[in-house]
PDB file of C-alpha atoms and ligand atoms in Angstrom:
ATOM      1  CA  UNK A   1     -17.824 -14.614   3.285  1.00  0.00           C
ATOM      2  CA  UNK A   2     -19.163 -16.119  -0.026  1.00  0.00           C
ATOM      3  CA  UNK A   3     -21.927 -13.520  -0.201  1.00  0.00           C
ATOM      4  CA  UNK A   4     -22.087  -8.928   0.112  1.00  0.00           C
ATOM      5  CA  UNK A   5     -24.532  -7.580   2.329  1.00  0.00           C
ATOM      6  CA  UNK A   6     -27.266  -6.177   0.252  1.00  0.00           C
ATOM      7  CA  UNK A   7     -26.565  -2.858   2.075  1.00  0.00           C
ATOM      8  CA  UNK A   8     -22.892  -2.659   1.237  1.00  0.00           C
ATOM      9  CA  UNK A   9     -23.853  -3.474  -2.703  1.00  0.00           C
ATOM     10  CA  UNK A  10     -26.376  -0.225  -2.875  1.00  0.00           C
ATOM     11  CA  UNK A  11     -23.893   1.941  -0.997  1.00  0.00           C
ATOM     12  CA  UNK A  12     -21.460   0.522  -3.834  1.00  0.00           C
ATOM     13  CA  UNK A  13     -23.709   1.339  -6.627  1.00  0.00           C
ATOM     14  CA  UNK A  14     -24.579   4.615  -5.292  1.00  0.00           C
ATOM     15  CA  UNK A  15     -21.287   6.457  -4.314  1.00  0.00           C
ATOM     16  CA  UNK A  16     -19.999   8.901  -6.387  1.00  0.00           C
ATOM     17  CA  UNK A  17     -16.743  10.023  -4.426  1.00  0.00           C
ATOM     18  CA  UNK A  18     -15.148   7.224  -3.371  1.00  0.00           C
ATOM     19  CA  UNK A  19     -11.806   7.046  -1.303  1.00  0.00           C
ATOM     20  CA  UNK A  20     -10.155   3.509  -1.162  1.00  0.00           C
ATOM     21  CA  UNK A  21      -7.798   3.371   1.728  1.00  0.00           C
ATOM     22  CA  UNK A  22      -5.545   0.006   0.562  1.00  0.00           C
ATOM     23  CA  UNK A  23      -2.606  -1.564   3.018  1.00  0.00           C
ATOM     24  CA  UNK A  24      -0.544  -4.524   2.496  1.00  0.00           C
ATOM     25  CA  UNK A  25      -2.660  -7.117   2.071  1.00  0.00           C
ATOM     26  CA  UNK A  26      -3.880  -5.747  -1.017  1.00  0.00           C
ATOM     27  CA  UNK A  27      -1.060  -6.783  -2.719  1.00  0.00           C
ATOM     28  CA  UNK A  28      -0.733  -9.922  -0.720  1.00  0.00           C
ATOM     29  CA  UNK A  29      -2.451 -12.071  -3.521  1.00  0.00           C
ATOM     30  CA  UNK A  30       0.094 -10.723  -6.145  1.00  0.00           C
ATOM     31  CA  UNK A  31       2.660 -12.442  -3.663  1.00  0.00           C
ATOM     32  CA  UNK A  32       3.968  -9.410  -1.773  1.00  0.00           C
ATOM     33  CA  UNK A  33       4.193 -10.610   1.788  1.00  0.00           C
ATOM     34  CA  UNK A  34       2.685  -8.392   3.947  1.00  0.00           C
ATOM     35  CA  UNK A  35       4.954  -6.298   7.208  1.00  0.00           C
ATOM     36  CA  UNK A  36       3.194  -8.534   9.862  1.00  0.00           C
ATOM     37  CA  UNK A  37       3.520 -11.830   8.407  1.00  0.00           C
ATOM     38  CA  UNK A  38       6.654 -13.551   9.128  1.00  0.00           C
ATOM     39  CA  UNK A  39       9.692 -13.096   6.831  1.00  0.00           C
ATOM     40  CA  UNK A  40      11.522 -16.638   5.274  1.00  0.00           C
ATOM     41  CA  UNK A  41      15.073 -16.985   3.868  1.00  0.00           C
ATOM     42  CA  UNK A  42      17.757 -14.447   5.390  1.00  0.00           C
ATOM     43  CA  UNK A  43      15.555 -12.584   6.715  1.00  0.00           C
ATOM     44  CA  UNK A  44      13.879 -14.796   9.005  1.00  0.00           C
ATOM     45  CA  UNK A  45      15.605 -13.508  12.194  1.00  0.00           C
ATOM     46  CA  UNK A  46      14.217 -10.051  11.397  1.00  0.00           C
ATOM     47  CA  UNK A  47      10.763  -8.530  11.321  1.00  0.00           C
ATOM     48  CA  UNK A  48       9.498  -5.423   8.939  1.00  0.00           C
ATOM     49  CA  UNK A  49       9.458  -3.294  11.974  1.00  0.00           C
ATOM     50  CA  UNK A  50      13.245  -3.829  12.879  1.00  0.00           C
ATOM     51  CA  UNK A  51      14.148  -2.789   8.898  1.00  0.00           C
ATOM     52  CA  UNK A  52      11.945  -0.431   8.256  1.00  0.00           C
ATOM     53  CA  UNK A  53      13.481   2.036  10.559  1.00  0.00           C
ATOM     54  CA  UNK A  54      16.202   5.088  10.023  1.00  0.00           C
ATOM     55  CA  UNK A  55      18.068   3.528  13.363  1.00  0.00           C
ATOM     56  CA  UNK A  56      18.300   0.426  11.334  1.00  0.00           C
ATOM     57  CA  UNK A  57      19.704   1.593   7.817  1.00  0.00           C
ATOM     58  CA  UNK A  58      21.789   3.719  10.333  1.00  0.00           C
ATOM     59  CA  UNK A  59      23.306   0.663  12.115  1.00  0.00           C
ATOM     60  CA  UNK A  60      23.501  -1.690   9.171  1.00  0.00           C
ATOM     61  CA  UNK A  61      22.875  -0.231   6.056  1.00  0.00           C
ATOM     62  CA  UNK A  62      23.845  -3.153   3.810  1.00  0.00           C
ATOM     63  CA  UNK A  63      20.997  -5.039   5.513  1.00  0.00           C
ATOM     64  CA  UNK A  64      18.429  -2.534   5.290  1.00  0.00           C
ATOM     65  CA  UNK A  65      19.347  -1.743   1.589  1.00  0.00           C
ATOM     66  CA  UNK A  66      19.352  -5.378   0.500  1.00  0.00           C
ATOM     67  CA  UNK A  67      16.147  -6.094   2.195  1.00  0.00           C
ATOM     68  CA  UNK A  68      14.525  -3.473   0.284  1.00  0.00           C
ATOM     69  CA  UNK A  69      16.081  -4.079  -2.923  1.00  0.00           C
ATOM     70  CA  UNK A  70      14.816  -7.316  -2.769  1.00  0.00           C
ATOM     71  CA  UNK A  71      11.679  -6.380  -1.983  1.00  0.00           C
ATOM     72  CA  UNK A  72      11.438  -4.105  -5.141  1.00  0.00           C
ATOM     73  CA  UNK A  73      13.091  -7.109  -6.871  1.00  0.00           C
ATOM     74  CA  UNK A  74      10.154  -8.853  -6.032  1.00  0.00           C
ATOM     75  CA  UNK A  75       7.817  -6.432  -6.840  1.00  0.00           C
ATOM     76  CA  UNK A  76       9.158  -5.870 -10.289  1.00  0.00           C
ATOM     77  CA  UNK A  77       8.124  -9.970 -10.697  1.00  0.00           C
ATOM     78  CA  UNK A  78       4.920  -9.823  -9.634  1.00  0.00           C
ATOM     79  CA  UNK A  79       1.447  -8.840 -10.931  1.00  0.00           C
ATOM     80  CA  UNK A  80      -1.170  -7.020  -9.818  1.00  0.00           C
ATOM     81  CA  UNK A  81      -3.866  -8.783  -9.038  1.00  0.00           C
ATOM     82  CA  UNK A  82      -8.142  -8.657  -9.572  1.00  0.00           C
ATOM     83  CA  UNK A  83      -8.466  -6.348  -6.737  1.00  0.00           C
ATOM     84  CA  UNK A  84      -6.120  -3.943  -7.917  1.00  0.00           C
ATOM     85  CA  UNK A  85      -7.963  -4.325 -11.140  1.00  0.00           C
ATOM     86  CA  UNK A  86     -11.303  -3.962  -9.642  1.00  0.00           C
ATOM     87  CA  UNK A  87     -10.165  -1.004  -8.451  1.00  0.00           C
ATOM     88  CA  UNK A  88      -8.985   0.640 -11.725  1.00  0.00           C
ATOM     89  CA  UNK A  89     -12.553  -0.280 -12.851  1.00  0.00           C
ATOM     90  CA  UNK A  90     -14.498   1.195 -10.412  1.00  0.00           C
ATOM     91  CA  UNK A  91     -12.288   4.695 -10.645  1.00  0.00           C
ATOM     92  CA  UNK A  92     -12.735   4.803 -14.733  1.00  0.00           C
ATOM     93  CA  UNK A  93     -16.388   3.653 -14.023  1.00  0.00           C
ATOM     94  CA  UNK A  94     -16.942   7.000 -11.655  1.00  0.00           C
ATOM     95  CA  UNK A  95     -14.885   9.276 -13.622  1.00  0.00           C
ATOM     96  CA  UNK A  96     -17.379   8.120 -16.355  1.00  0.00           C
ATOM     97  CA  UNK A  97     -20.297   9.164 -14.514  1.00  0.00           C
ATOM     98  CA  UNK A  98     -18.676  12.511 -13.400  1.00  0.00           C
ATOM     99  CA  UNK A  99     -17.573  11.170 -10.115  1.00  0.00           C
ATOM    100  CA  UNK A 100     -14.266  10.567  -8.517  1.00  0.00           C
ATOM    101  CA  UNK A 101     -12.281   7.228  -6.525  1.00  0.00           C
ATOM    102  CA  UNK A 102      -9.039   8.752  -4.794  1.00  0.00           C
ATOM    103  CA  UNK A 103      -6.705   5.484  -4.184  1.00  0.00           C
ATOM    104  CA  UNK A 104      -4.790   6.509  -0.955  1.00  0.00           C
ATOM    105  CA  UNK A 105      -2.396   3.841  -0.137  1.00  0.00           C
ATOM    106  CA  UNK A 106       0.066   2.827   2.255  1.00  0.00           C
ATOM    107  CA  UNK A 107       1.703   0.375  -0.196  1.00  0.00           C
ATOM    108  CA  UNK A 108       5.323   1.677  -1.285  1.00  0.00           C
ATOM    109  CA  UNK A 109       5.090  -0.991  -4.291  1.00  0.00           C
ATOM    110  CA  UNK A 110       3.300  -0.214  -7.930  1.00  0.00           C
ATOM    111  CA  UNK A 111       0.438  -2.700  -8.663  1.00  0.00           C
ATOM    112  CA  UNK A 112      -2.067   0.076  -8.502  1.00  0.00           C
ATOM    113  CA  UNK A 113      -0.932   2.260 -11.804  1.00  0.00           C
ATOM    114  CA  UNK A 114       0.674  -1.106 -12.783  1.00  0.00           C
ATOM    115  CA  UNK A 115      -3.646  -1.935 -12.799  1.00  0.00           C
ATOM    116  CA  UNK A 116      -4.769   0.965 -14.434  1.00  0.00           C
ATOM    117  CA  UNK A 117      -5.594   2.967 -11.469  1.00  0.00           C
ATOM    118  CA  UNK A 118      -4.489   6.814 -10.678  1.00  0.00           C
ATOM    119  CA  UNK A 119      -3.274   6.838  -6.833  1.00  0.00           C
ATOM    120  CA  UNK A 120      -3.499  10.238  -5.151  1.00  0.00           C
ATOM    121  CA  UNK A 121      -1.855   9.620  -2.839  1.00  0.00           C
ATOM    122  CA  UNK A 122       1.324   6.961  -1.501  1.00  0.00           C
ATOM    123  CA  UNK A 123       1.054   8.263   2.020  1.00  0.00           C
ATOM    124  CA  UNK A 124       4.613   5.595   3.139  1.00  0.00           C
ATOM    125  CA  UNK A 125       6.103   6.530  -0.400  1.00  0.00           C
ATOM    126  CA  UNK A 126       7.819   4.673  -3.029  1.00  0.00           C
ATOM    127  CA  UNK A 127      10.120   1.112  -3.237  1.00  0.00           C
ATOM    128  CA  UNK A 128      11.024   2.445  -7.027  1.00  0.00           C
ATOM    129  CA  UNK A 129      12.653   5.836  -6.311  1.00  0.00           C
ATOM    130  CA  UNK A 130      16.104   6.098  -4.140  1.00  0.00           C
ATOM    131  CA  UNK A 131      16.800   9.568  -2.835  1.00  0.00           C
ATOM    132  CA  UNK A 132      20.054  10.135  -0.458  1.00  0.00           C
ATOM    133  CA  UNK A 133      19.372   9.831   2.934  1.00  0.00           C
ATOM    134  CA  UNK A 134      21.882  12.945   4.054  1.00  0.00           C
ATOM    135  CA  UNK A 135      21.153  15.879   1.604  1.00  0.00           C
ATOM    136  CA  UNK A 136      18.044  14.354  -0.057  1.00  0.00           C
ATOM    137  CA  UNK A 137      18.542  14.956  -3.750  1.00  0.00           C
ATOM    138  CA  UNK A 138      16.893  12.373  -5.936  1.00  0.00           C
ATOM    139  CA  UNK A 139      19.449   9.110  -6.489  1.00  0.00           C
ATOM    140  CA  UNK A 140      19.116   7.209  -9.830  1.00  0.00           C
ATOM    141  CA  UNK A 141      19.270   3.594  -8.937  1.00  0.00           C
ATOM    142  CA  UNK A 142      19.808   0.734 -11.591  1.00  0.00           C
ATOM    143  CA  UNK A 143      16.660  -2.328 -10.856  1.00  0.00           C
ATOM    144  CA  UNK A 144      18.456  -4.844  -9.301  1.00  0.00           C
ATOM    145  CA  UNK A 145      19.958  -7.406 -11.200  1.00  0.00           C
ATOM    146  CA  UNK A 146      18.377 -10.904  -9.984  1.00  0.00           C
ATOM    147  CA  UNK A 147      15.272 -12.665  -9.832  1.00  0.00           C
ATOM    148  CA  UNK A 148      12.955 -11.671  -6.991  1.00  0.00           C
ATOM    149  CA  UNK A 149      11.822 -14.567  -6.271  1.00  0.00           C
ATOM    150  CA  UNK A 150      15.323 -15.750  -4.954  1.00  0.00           C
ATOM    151  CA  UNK A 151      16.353 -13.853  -2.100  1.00  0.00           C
ATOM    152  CA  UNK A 152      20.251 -12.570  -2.448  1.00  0.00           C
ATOM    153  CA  UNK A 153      22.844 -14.330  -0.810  1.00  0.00           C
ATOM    154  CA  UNK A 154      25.139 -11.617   0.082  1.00  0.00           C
ATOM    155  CA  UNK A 155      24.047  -8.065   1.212  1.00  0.00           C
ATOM    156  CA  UNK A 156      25.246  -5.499  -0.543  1.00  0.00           C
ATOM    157  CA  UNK A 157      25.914  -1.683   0.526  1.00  0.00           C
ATOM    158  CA  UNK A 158      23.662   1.083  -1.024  1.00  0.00           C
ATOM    159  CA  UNK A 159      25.606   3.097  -3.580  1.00  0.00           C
ATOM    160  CA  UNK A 160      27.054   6.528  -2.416  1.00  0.00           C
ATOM    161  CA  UNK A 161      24.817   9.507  -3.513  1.00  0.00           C
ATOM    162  CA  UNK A 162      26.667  11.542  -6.411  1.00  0.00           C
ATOM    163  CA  UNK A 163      25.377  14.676  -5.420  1.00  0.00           C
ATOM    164  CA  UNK A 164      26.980  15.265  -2.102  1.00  0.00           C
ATOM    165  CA  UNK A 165      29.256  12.427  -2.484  1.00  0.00           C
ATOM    166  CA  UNK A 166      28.674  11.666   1.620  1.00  0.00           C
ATOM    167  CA  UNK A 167      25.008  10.010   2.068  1.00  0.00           C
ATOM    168  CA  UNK A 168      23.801   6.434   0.918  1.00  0.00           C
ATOM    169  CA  UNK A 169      20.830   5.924  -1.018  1.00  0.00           C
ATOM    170  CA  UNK A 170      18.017   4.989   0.293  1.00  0.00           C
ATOM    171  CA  UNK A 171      14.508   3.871  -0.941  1.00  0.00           C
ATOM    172  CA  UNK A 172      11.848   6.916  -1.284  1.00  0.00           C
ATOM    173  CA  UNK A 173      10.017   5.191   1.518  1.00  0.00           C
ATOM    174  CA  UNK A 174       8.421   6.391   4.946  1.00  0.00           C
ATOM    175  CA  UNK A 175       9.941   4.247   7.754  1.00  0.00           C
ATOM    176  CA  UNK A 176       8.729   4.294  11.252  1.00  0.00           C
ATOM    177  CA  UNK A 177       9.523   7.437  13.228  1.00  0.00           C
ATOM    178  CA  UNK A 178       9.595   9.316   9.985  1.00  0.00           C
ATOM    179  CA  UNK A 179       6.988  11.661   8.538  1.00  0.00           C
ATOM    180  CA  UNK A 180       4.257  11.138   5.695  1.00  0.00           C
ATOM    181  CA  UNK A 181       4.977  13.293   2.742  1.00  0.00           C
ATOM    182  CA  UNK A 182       2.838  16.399   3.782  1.00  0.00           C
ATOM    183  CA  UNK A 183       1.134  16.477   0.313  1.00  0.00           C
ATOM    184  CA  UNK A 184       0.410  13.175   0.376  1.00  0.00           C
ATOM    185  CA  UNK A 185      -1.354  13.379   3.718  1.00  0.00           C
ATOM    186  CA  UNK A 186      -3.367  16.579   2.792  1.00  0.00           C
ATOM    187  CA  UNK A 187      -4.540  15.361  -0.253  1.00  0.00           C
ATOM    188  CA  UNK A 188      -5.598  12.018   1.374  1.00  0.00           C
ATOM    189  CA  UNK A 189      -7.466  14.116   4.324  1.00  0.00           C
ATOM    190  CA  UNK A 190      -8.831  16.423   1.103  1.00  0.00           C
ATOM    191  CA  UNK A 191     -10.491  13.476  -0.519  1.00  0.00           C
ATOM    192  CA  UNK A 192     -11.834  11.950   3.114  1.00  0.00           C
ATOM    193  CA  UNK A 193     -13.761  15.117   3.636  1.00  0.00           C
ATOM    194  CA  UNK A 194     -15.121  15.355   0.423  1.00  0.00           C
ATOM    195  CA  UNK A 195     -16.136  11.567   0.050  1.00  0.00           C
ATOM    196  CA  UNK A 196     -19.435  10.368   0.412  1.00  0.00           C
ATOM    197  CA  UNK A 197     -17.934   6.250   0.794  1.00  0.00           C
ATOM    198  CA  UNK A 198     -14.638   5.141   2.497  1.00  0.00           C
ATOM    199  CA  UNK A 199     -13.647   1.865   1.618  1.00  0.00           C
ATOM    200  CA  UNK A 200     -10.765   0.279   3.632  1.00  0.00           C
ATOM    201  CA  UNK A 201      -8.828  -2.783   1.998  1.00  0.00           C
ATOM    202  CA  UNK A 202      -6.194  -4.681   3.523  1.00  0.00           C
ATOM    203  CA  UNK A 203      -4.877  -2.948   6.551  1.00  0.00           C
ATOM    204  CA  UNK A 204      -4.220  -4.140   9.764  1.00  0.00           C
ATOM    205  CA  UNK A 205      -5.096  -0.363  10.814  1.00  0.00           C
ATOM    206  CA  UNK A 206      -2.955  -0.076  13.472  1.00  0.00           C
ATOM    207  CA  UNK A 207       0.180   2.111  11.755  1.00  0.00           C
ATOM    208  CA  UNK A 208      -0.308   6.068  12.451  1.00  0.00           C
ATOM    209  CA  UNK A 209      -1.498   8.459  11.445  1.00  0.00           C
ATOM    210  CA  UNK A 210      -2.873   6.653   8.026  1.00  0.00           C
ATOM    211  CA  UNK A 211      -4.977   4.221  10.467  1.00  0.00           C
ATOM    212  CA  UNK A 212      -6.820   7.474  11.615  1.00  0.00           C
ATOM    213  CA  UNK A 213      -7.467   9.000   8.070  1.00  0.00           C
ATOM    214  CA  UNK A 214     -11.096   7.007   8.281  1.00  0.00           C
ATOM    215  CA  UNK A 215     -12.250   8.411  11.335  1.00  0.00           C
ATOM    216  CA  UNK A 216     -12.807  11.929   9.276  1.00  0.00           C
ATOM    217  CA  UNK A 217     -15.290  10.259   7.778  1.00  0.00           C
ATOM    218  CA  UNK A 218     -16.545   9.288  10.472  1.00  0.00           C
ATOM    219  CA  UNK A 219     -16.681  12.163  11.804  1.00  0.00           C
ATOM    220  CA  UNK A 220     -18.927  13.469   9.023  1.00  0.00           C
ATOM    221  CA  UNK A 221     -20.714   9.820   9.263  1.00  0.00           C
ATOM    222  CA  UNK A 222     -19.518   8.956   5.844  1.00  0.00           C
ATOM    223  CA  UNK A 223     -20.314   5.228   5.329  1.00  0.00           C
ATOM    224  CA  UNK A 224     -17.516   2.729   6.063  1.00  0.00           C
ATOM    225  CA  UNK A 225     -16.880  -0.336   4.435  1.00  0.00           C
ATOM    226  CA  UNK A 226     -13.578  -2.956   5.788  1.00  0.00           C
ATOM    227  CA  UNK A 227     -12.315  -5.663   3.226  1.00  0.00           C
ATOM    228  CA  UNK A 228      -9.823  -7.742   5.550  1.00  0.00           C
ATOM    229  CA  UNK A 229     -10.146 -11.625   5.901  1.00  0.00           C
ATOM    230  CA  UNK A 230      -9.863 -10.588   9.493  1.00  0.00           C
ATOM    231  CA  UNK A 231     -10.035  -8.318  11.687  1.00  0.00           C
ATOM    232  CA  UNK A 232      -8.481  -4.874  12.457  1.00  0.00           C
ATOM    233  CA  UNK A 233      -8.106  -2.164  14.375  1.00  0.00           C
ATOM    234  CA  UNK A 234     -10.204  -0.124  12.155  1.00  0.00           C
ATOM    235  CA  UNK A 235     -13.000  -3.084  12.569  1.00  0.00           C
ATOM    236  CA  UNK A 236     -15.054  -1.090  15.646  1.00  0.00           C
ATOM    237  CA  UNK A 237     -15.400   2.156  13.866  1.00  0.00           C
ATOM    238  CA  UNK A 238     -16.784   0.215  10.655  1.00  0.00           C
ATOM    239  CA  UNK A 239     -20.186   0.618   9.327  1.00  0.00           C
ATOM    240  CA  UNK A 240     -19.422  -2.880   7.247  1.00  0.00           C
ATOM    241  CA  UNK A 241     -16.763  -5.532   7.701  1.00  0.00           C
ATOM    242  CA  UNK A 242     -16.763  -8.098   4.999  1.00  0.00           C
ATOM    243  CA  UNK A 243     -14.586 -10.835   6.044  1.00  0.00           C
ATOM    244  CA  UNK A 244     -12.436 -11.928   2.580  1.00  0.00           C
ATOM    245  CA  UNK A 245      -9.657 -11.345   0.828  1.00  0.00           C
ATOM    246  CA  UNK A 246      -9.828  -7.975  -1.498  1.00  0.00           C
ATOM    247  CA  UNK A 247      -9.156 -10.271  -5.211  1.00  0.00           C
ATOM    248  CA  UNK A 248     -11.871 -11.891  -4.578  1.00  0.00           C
ATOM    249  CA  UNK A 249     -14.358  -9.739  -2.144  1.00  0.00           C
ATOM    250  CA  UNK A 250     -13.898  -6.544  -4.668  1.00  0.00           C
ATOM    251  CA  UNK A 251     -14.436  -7.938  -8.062  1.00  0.00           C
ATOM    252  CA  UNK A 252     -17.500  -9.838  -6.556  1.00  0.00           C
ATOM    253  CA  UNK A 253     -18.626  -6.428  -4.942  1.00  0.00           C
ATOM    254  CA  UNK A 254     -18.657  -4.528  -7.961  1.00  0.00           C
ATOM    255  CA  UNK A 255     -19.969  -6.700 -10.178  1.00  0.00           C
ATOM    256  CA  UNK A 256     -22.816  -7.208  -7.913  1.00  0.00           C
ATOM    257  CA  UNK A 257     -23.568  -3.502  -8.038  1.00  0.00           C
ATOM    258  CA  UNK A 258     -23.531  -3.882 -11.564  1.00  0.00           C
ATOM    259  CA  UNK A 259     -19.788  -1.809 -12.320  1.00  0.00           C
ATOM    260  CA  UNK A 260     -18.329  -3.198 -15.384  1.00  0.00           C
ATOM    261  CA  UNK A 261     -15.004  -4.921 -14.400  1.00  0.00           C
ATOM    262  CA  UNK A 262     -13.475  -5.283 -17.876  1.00  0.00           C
ATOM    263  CA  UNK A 263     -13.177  -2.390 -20.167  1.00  0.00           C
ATOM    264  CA  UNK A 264      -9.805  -0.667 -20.521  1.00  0.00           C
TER     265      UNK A 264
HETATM  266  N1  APR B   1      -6.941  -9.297   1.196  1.00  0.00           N
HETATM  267  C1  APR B   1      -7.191  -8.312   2.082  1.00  0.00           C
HETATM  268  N2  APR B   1      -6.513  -8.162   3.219  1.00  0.00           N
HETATM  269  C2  APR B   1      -5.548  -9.047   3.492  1.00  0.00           C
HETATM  270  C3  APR B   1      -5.212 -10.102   2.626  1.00  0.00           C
HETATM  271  C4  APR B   1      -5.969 -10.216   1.428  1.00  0.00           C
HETATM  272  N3  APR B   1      -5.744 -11.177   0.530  1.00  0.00           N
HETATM  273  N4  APR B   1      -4.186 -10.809   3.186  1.00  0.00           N
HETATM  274  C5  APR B   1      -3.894 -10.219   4.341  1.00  0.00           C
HETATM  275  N5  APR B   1      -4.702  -9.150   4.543  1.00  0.00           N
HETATM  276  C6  APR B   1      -4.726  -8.216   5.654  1.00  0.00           C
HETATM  277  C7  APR B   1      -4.271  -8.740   6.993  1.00  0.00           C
HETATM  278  O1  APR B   1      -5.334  -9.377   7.669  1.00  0.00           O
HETATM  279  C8  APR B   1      -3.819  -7.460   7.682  1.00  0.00           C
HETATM  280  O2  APR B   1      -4.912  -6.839   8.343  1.00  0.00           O
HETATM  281  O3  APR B   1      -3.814  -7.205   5.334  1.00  0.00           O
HETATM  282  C9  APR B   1      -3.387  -6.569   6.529  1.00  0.00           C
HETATM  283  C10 APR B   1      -1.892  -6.357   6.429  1.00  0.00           C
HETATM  284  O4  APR B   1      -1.461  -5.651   7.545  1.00  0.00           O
HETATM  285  P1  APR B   1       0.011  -5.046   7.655  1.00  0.00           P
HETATM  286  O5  APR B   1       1.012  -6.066   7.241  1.00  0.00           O
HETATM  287  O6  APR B   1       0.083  -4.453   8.994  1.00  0.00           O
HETATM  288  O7  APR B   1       0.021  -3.945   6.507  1.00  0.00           O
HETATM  289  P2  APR B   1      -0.403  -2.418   6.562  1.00  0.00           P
HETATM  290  O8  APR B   1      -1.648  -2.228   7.362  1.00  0.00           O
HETATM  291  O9  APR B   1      -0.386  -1.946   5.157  1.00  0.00           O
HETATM  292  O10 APR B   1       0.809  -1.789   7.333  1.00  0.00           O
HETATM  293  C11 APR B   1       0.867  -0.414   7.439  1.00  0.00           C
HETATM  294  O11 APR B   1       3.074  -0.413   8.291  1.00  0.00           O
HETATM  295  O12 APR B   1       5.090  -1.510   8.154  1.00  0.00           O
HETATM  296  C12 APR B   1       4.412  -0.350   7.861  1.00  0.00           C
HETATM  297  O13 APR B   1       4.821   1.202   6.158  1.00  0.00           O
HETATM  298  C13 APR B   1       4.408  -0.112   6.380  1.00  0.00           C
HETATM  299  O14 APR B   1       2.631   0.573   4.943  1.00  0.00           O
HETATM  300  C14 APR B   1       2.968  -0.297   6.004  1.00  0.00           C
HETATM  301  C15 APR B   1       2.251   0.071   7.280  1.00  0.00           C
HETATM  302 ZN1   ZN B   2      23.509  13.422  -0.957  1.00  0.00          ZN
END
């Protein structure tokens, strides 16, 4: 994994409208587990896929709520890290040469902008914004109040939404069973078709529809290139598959095809 194929470093140095497809483990070297990896502390009995669900804030919203709450918590403490910054580069570096990098991700967290980088498009939403889960409106939430790094004792309910004065809040998130933000999903399909690289970093490619979103390039037999230290379900359909982890695969990819990685 120490070294880029020579092929992937020209296709690098050559694209000019780039889409970076980025999952979890993009932001795993920042410290954000990822959903697959097991959970420590109180939530150890539960896995992302039991939380992350409308049945679940349904049956026990205080558990739901305070799982995500300290996940933003968390979020707010952490950094992004030198693949989110290699990113940013690269996107200023193509917008500099009259090209384009459309960051489509299915990370609800912030490192991204937090790095510099413009996303298009959060295809599972936001951690940051609350909206009420009965009417909808928009719900301003205070950041919550502790440390991230210690998870909360106690669970605590999601505030009422003032609007309707009925629904709880709930994080601006997509949870399984639910639908991707339409815009979101167009303008990530927009940018697929009108790419000439897809670069996929840090998805286990198996969560619908966003693990599908590569195969239109495909389709159009648009180069693809896989950053995962390991395999995915995405893997087969892969022109590349460099084995690593995206902080330190990315910087080392774009320096090699001679991107600057520093400039603001
Ligand atoms: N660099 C790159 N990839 C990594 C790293 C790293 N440092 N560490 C782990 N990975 C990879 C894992 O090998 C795995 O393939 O990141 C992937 C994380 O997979 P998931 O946890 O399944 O995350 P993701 O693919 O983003 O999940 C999709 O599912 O739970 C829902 O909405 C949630 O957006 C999420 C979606
Ligand atoms: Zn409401």
């Amino acid at each position: 994994t120490e070294s880029v194929p020579e092929d992937v470093v020209t296709l690098v140095r050559e694209a000019r409208q780039v889409v970076a497809l980025s999952g979890a483990g993009m932001s795993a070297e920042s410290g954000v587990p990822t959903f697959r990896e097991v959970q420590r502390g109180l939530w150890e009995r539960f896995s992302a896929e039991e939380l992350a669900t409308p049945d679940a804030f349904e049956a026990d919203p205080a558990l739901v709520w305070t799982w995500y709450r300290w996940r933003q918590a968390l979020i707010a403490a952490v950094e992004p890290n030198p693949g989110h910054r290699a990113l940013a580069a690269w996107q200023r570096h193509l917008a500099d040469q009259g090209g384009w990098l459309a960051a489509v991700t299915q990370n609800v967290d912030d490192l991204h902008e937090r790095a510099g980088t413009d996303v298009l498009a959060h295809l599972h939403g936001s951690i940051t914004t609350h909206r009420c889960a009965d009417c909808q409106e928009p719900v301003e939430v205070p950041d919550p109040a502790y440390d991230g790094f210690t998870v909360p004792p106690e669970p605590e309910q999601p505030p009422r939404c003032p609007a309707c004065q009925e629904g709880l809040a709930r994080p601006d998130v997509v949870w399984f069973s639910e639908m991707l933000p339409a815009e979101a999903f167009d303008a990530a399909t927009a940018a697929i078709r009108a790419s000439d690289l897809v670069i996929v970093v840090g998805t286990s490619g198996i969560v619908q529809p966003a693990a599908s979103l590569p195969l239109l390039g495909l389709e159009r037999g648009v180069p693809l290139i896989e950053i995962n230290p390991e395999e995915t379900g995405l893997t087969e359909v892969m022109d590349f598959a460099i084995r690593g982890r995206s902080g330190e695969v990315l910087p080392r990819l774009l320096a090699a095809a001679g991107i600057p990685l520093d400039r603001r």
